[in-house]
Coordinates of C-alpha atoms in Angstrom, one line a residue:
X12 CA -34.7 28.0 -28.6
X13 CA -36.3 25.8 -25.9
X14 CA -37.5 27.7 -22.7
X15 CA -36.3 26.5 -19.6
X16 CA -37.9 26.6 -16.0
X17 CA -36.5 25.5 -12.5
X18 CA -36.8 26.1 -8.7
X19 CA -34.2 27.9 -7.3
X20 CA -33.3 25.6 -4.3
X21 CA -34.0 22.8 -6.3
X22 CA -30.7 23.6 -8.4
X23 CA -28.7 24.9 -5.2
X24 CA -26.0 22.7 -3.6
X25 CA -27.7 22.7 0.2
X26 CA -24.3 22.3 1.8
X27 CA -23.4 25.7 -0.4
X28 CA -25.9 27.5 1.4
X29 CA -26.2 29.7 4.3
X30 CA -29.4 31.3 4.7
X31 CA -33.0 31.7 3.1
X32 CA -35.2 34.5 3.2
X33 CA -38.8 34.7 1.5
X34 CA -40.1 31.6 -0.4
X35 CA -38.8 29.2 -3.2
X36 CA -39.5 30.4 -6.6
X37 CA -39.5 29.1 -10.1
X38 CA -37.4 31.3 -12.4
X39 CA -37.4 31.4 -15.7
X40 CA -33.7 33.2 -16.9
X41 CA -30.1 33.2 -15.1
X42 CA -28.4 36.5 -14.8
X43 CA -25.2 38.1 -13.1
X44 CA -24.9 41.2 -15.4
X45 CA -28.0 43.2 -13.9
X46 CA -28.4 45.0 -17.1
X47 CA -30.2 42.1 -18.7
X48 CA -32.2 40.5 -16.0
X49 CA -35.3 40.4 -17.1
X50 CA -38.9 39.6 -15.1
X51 CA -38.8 36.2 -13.4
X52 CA -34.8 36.3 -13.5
X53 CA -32.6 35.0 -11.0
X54 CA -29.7 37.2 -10.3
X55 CA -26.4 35.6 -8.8
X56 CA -24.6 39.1 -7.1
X57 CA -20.9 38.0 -7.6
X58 CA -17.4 40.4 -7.5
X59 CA -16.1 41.0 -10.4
X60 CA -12.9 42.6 -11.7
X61 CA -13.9 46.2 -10.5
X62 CA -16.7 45.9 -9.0
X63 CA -19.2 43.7 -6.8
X64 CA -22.2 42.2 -8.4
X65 CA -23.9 43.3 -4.7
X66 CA -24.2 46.8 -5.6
X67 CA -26.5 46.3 -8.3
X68 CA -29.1 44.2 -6.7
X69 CA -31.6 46.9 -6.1
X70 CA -31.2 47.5 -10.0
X71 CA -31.9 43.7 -10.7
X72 CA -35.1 43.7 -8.5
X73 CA -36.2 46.6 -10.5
X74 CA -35.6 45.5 -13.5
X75 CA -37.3 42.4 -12.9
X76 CA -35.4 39.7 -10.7
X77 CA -37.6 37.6 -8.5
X78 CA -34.6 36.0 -6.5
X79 CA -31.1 37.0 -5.4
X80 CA -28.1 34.7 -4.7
X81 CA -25.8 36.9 -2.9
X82 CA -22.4 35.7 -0.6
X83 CA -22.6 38.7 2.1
X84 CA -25.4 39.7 4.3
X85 CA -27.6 42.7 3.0
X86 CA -28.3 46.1 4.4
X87 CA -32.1 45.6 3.4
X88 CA -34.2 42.8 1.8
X89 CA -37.5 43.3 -0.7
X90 CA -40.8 41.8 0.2
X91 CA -41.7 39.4 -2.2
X92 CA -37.8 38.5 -3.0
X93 CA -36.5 35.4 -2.8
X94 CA -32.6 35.7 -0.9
X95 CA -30.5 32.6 -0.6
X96 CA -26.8 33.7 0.8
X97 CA -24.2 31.1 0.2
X98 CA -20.6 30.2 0.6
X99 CA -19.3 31.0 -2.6
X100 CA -21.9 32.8 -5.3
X101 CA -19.8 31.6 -8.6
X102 CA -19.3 28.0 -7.7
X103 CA -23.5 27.9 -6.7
X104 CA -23.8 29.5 -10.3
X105 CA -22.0 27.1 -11.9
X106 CA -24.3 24.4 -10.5
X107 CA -27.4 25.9 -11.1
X108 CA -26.7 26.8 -14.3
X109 CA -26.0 23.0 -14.9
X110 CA -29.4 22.0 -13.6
X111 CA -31.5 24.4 -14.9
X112 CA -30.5 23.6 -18.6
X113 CA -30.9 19.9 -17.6
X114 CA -27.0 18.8 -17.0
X115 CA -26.4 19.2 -20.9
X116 CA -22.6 17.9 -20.6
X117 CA -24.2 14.9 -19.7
X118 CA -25.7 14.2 -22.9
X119 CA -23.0 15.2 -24.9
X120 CA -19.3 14.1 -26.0
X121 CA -17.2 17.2 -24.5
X122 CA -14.0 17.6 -25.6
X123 CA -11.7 19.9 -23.7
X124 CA -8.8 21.8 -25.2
X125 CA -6.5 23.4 -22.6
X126 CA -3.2 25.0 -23.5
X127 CA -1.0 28.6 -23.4
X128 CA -1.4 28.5 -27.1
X129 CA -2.9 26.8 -29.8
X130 CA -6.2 26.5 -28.2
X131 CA -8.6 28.4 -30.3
X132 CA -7.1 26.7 -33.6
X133 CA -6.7 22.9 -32.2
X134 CA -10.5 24.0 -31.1
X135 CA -11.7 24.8 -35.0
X136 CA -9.6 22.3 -36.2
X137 CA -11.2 19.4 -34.5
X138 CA -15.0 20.7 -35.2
X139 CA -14.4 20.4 -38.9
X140 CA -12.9 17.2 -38.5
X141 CA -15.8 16.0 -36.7
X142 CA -18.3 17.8 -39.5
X143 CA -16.3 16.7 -42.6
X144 CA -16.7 13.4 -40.6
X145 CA -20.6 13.9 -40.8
X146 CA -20.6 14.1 -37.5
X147 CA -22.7 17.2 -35.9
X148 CA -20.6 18.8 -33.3
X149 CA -20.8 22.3 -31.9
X150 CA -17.6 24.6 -30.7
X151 CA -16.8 27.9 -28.7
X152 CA -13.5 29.4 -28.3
X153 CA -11.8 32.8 -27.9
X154 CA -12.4 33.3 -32.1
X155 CA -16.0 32.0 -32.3
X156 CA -18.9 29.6 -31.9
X157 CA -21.2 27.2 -33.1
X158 CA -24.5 26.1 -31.5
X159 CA -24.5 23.5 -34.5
X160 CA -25.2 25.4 -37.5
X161 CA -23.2 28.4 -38.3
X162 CA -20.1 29.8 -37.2
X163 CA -20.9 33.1 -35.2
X164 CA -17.6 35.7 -34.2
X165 CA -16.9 35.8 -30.5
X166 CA -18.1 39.4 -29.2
X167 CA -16.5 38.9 -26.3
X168 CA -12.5 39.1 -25.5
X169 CA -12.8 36.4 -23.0
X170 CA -11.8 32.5 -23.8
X171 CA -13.9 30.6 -22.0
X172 CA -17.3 32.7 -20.6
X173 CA -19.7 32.8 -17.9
X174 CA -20.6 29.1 -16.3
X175 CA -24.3 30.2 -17.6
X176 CA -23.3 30.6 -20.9
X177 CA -20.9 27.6 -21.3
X178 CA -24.4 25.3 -20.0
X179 CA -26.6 27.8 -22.1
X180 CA -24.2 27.3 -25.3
X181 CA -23.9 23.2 -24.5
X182 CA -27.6 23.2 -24.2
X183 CA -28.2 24.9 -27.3
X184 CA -25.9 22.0 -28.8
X185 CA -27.8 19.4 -27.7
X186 CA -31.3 21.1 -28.5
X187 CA -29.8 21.2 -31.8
X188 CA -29.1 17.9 -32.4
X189 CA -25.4 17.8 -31.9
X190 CA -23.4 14.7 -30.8
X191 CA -20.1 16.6 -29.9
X192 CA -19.4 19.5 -28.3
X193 CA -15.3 21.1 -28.4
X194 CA -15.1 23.7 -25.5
X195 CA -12.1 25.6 -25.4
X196 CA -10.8 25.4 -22.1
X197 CA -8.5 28.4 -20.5
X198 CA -7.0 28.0 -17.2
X199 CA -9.5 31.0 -16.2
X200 CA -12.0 29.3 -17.3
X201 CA -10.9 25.7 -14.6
X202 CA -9.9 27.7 -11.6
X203 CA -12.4 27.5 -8.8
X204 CA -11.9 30.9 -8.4
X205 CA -14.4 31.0 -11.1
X206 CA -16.0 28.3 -11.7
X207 CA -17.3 28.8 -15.1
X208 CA -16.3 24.8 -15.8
X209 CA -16.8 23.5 -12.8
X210 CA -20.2 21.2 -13.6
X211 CA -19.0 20.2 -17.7
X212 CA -18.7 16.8 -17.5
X213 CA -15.5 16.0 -19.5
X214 CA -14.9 12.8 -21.8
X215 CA -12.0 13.9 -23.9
X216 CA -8.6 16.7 -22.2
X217 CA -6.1 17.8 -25.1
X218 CA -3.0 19.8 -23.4
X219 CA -1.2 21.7 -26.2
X220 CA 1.2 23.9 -23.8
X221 CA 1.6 25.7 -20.8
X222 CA 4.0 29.1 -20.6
X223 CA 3.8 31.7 -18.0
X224 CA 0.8 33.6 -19.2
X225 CA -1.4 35.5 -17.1
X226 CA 0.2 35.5 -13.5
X227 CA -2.4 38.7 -12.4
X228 CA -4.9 36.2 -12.1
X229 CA -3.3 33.1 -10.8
X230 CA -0.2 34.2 -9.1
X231 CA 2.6 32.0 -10.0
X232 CA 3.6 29.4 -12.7
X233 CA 3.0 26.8 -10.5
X234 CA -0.7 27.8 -9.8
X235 CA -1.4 28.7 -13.4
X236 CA -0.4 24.7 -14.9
X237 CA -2.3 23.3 -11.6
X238 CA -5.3 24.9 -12.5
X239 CA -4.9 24.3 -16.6
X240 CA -4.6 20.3 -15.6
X241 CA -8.0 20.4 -14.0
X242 CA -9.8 19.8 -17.2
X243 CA -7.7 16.4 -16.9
X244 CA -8.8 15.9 -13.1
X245 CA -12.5 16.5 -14.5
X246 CA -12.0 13.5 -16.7
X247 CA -11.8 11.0 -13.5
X248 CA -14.3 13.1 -11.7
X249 CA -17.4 12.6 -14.6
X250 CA -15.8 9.3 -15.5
X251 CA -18.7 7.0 -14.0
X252 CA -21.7 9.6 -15.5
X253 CA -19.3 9.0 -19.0
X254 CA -19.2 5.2 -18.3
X255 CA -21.7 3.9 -20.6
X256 CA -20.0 5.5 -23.6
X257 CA -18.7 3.4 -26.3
X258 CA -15.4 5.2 -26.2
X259 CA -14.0 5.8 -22.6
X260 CA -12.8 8.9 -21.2
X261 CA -9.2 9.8 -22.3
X262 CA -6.4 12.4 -22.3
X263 CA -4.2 14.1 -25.5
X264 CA -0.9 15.5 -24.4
X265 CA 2.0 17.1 -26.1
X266 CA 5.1 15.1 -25.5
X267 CA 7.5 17.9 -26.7
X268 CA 6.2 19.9 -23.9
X269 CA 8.1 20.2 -20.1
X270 CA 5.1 19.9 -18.6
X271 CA 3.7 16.7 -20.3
X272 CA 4.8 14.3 -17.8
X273 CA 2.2 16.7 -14.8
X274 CA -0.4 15.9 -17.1
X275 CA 0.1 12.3 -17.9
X276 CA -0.3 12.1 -13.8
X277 CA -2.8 14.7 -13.5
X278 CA -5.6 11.7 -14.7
X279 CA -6.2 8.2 -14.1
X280 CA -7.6 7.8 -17.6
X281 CA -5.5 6.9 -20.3
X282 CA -3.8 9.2 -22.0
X283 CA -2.3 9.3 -25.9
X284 CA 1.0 11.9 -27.0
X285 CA 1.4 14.0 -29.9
X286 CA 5.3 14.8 -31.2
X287 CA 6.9 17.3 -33.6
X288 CA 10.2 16.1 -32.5
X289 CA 11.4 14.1 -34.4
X290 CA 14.4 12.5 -31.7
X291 CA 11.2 10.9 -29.7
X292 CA 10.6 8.8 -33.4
X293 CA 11.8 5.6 -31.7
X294 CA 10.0 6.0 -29.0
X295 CA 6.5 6.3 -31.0
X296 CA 7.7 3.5 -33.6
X297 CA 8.2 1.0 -29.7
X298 CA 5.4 2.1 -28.5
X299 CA 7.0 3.4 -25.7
X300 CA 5.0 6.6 -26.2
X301 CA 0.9 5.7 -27.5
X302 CA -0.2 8.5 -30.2
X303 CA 1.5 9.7 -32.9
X304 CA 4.4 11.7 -34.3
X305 CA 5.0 14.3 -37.4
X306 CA 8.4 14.2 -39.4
X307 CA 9.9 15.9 -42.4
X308 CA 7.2 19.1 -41.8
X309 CA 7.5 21.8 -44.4
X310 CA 6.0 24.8 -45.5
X311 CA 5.4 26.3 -48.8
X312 CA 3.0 28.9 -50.6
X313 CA 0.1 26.1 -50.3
X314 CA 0.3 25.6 -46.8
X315 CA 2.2 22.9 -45.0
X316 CA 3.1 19.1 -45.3
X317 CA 4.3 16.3 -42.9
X318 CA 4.4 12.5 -42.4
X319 CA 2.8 11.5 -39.7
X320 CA 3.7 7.9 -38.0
X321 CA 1.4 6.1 -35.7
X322 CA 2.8 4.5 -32.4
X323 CA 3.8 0.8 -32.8
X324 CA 3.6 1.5 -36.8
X325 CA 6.8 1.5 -39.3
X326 CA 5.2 3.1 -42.6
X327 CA 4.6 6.9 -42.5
X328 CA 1.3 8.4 -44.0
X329 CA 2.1 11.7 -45.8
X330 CA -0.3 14.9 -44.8
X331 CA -1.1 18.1 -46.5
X332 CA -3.2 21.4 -45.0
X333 CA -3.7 24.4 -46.6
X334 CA -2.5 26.4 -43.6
X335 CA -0.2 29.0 -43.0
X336 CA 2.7 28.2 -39.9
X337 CA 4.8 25.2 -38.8
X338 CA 3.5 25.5 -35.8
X339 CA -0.2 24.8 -36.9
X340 CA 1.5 20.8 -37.1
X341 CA 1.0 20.4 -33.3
X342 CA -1.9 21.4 -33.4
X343 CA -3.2 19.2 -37.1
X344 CA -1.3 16.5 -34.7
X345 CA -3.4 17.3 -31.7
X346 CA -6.8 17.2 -33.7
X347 CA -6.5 14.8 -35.4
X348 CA -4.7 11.8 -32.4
X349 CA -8.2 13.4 -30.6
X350 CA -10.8 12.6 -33.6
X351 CA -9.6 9.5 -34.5
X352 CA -9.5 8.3 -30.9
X353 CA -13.0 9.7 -30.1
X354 CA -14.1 8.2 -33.6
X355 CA -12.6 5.2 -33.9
X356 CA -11.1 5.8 -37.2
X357 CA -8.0 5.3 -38.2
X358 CA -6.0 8.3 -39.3
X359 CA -5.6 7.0 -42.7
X360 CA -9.7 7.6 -43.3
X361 CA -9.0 11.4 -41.6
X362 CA -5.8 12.6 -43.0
X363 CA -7.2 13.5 -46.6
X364 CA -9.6 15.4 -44.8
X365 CA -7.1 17.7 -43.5
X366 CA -6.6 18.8 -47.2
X367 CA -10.2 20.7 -46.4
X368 CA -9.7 22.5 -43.1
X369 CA -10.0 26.5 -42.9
X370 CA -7.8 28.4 -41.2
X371 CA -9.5 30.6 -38.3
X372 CA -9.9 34.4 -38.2
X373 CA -6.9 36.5 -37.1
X374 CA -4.6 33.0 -37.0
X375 CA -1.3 33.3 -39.7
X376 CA -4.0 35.3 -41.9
X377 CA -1.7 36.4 -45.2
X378 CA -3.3 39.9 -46.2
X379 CA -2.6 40.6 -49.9
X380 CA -4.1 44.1 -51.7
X381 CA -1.1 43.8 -54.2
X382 CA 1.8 45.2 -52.6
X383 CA 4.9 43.9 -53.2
X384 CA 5.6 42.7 -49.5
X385 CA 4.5 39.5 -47.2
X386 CA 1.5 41.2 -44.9
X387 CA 0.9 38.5 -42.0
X388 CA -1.9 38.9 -39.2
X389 CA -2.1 36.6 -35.9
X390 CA -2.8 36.5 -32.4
X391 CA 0.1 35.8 -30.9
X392 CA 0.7 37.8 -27.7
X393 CA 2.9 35.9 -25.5
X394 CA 7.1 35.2 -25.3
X395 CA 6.1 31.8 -26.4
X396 CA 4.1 32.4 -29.1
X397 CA 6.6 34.7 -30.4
X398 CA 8.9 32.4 -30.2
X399 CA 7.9 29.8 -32.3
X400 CA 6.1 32.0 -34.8
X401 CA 9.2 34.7 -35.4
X402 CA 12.5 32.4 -36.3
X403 CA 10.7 30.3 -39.2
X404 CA 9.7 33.9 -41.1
X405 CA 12.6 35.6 -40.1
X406 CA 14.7 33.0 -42.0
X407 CA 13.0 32.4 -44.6
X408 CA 12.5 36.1 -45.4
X409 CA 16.0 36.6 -44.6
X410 CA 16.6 34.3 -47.8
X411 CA 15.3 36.3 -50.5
X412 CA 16.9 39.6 -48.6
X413 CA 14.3 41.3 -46.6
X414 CA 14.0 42.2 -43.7
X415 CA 10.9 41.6 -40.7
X416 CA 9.3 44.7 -39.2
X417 CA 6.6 43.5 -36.5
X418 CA 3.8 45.8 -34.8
X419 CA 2.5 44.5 -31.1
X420 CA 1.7 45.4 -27.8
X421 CA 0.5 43.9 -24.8
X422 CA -2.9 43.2 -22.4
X423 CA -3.2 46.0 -19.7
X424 CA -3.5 45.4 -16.4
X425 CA -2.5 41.5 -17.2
X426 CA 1.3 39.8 -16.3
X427 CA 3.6 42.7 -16.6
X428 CA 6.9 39.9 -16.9
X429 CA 6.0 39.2 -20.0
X430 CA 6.2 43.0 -21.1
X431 CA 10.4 43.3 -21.2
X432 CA 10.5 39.7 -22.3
X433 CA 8.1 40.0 -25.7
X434 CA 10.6 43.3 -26.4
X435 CA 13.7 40.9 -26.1
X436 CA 12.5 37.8 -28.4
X437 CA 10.9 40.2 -31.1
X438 CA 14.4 42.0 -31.1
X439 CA 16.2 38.5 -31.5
X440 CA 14.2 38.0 -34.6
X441 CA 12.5 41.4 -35.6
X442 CA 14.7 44.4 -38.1
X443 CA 12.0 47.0 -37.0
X444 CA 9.6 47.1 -34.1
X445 CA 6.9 49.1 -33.4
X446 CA 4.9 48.9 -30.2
X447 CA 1.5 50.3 -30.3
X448 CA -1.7 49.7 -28.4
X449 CA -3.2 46.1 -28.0
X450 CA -6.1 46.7 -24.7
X451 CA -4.5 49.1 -22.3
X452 CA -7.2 48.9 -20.5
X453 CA -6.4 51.2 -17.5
X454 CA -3.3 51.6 -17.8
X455 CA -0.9 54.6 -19.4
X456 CA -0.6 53.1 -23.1
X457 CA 3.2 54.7 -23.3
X458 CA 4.2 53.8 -19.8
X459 CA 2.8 50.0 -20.7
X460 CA 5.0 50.2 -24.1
X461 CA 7.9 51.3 -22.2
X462 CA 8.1 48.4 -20.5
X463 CA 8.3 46.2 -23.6
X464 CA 10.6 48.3 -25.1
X465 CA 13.2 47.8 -21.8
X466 CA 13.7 44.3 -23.3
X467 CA 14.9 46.1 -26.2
X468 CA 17.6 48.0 -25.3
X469 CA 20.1 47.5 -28.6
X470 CA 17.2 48.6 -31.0
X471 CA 17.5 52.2 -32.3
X472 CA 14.8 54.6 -31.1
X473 CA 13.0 56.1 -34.3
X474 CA 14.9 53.8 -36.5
X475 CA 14.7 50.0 -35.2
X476 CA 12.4 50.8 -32.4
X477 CA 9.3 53.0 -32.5
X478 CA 6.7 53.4 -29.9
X479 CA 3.5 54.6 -31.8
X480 CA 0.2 54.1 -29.2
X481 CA -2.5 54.4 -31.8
X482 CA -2.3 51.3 -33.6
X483 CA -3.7 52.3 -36.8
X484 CA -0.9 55.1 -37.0
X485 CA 1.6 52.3 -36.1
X486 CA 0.3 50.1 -39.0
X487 CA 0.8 52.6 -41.4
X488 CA 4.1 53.7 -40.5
X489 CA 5.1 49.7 -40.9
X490 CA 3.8 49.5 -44.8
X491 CA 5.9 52.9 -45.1
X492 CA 9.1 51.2 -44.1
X493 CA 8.0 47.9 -46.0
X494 CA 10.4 46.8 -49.1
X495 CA 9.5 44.4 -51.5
X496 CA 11.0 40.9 -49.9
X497 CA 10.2 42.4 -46.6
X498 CA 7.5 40.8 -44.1
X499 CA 5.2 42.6 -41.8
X500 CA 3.4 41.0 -38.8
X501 CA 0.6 42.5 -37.1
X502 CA 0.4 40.7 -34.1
X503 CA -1.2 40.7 -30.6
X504 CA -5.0 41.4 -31.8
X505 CA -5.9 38.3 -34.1
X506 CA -9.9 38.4 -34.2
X507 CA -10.7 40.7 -32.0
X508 CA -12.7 43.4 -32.6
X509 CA -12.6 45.9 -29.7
X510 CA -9.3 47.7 -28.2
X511 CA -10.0 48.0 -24.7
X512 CA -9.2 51.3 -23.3
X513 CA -9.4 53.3 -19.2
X514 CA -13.0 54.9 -20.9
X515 CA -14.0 51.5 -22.7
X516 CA -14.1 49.3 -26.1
X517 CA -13.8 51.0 -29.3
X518 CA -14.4 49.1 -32.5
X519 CA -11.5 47.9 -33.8
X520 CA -11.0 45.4 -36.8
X521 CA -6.7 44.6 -37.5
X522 CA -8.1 43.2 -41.2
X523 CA -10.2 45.7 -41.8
X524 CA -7.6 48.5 -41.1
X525 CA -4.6 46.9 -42.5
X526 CA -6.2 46.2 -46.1
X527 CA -7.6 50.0 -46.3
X528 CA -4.3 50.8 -45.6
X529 CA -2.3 48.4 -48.3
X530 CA -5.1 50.1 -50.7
X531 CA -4.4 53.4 -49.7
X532 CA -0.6 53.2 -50.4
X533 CA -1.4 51.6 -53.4
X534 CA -4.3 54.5 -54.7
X535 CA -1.6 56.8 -53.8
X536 CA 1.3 55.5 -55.9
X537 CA -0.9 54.9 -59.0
X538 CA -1.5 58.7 -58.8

């Protein structure tokens, strides 16, 4: 890994600051978690969640940290310390991070992918495109990352990280050799309030979706879509450092969605549509709409098929993927209007290619130890995401006579509307439920399910509707009401490998537990 070394002020927006106190220094590491500065660190004091990176400067300079970026005045300064106090400690990170790892966006071909859902896979999915492409590209998401070379599990339950790890990672890439980099963008991650994407220079914005999701943080709908369609303002604001490109900035945007048309404005760069639907056909086939659009999708044991039309195009080119979910077509759509753009290719070269694609840890995962009933694992945590994952498996399972038990929860001390909500749609679909913990965090784990199980009135208590907070518990109590033909979904967790509790993480792994379990039952039954 190249070693980096910068002056502080050198890196620091002047109109950002405030005050100076001691001398300029060059430092050699970026840190706002004071646990890991190390000697010759700078260490950027910013609030967090519960508490204020300010408390913990003393601790820095301890451990090491020769200069402090800090937005309050001090009770007490070092000798020998450099302090610079500025307007806003985040956004100063941001940029500073960006010039002491040499403006790596710059260098690279960043593709954004912004979205309620479908993020994470759209992410993968357009990485191995690029690779089976022979192109070298490098990723992060909420599932994982690549610096180039392998694919390394996300430790952390956070989308899009830290503004000094999103230029440490993209530096990384481009130390490595890679052309392309595929940044999974949350709406977190674009607000100002934190900055953490504020100084990627942008050549590429997909928009899969945008559902109310996470109001604690950004207050109302409204806000929340404003702030998602900032990775499409960033495509006119880096447009002239992206001008020399062969391929000029552009935008990806889900037609089927009711937000599409906020998006399409949100840029001045031109942007191409993606379509599941098939009553906007016409409109692709005039070219009234620029992208493309999927028809006749189905789904069988080997995954899922579709034709997919080009705009302005009458013949159809038929697609294949070996992936589980109808749903997974928006985003194979998504991936692959974004490659061949960004390419290009035309999709006839790509589409075979699709054919090779791996699904992504803790997405539509089928979990099969031999028992005689459908075992499905995902992410999904959200009233949208429930909805368009529930009704396809509900009726095709209701086909062959079984019935769909799902175990979920929901994020503490994140957007309590969705709570009653997620209760009502999995009852719409859902024979049994059984709410159990997903990250309580600080909340009362019963008092949290409660309020999911309010949008269930109707269901039967102990016999439709259980509320079981230990999740490993609820897990096995599902495979003890499973029939052969039945279904299970285990939904809510995905990847992750942590439930987040008042105290703290504990490791946690939903695959892990729910195939020790399946072989359990089964141990049991032979003897």
């Amino acid at each position: 890994m190249k070693t980096y070394k910068k002056h502080l002020l050198h890196g620091i927006p002047h109109a950002m600051v405030i005050d100076v106190r001691g001398t300029d220094t060059e430092v050699s590491s970026i840190e706002y978690d004071s646990r890991k500065v190390q000697a010759g660190a700078v260490f950027f004091a910013f609030p967090g969640l519960h508490t204020d990176g300010e408390q913990y400067i003393a601790d820095a300079i301890h451990t090491g940290a020769i200069a402090i970026v800090h937005q309050n005045e001090l009770p007490s300064y070092a000798a020998g310390v450099c302090y610079v106090r500025v307007r806003e400690v985040r956004a100063v990170m941001s940029a500073f991070a960006a010039y002491f790892y040499d403006f790596p966006s710059k260098d690279l071909v960043v593709i954004g992918v912004t979205g309620t859902e479908g993020k994470s896979s759209t992410v993968s999915f357009i990485a191995q495109l690029l690779r089976l492409a022979h192109k070298r590209a490098g990723f992060f998401s909420t599932v994982s990352y690549s610096l180039g070379d392998e694919v390394i599990p996300n430790p952390e339950h956070q989308t899009t990280p830290e503004s000094v790890t999103v230029q440490q990672r993209l530096a990384a890439m481009r130390d490595n050799g890679c052309e392309f980099a595929v940044v999974e963008s949350s709406s977190h991650g674009l607000s100002p309030l934190t900055a953490r994407l504020n100084d990627v220079c942008f050549d590429a914005g997909i928009f899969m979706n945008v559902t109310q999701e996470h109001l604690e943080f950004h207050g109302t709908f409204e806000q929340y879509r404003f702030d998602k369609a900032n990775l499409f303002r960033k495509l006119d604001e880096h447009a002239h450092i992206k001008a020399g490109r062969s391929v000029p900035s552009f935008g990806v945007v889900n037609a089927d969605d009711p937000s599409a048309e906020y998006f399409y404005a949100a840029t001045k760069q031109p942007c191409y549509s993606f379509s599941v639907n098939t009553a906007k056909k016409t409109a692709f086939l005039k070219n009234e709409l620029q992208g493309v659009i999927a028809v006749n999708i189905k789904e069988d044991s080997n995954g899922i098929q579709f034709d997919i039309f080009e705009s302005g195009k009458s013949e159809s080119i038929h697609a294949r993927a070996p992936l589980a979910g109808l749903f997974n077509v928006q985003n194979l759509c998504a991936s692959l209007l974004t490659v061949s753009s960004i390419l290009q290719k035309p999709l006839a070269e790509l589409i075979p290619l699709l054919q090779k694609l791996e699904p992504i840890t803790g997405r539509m995962c089928k979990i099969q130890e031999g028992q005689p009933f459908e075992v499905l694992i995902d992410y999904a945590h959200t009233p949208s995401s429930f909805q368009m994952l529930m009704p396809p498996i509900k009726d095709r399972i209701a086909k062959q006579g079984g019935k769909l038990i799902v175990v979920f929860g929901s994020g503490g001390e994140r957007d309590t509307k969705k709570r009653p909500e997620q209760g009502r749609i999995a009852a719409n679909y859902c024979d049994v439920i059984i709410l159990a913990d997903e990250d309580p965090r600080g909340e009362d784990p019963v008092a949290l399910l409660e309020m999911i199980a309010a949008g269930a009135p109707h269901k039967k208590r102990d016999s439709q509707l259980f509320i079981i907070p230990d999740r490993k518990a609820a897990i096995r109590k599902a495979f003890s009401l499973a029939n052969p033909h039945d279904a299970v979904l285990l939904l809510g967790k995905g990847h992750e490998n942590t439930i987040i509790y008042k105290n703290g993480a504990i490791p946690y792994s939903e695959e892990e537990i729910a195939r020790t379990l399946l072989r359990q039952n089964l141990e049991e039954k032979d003897n």
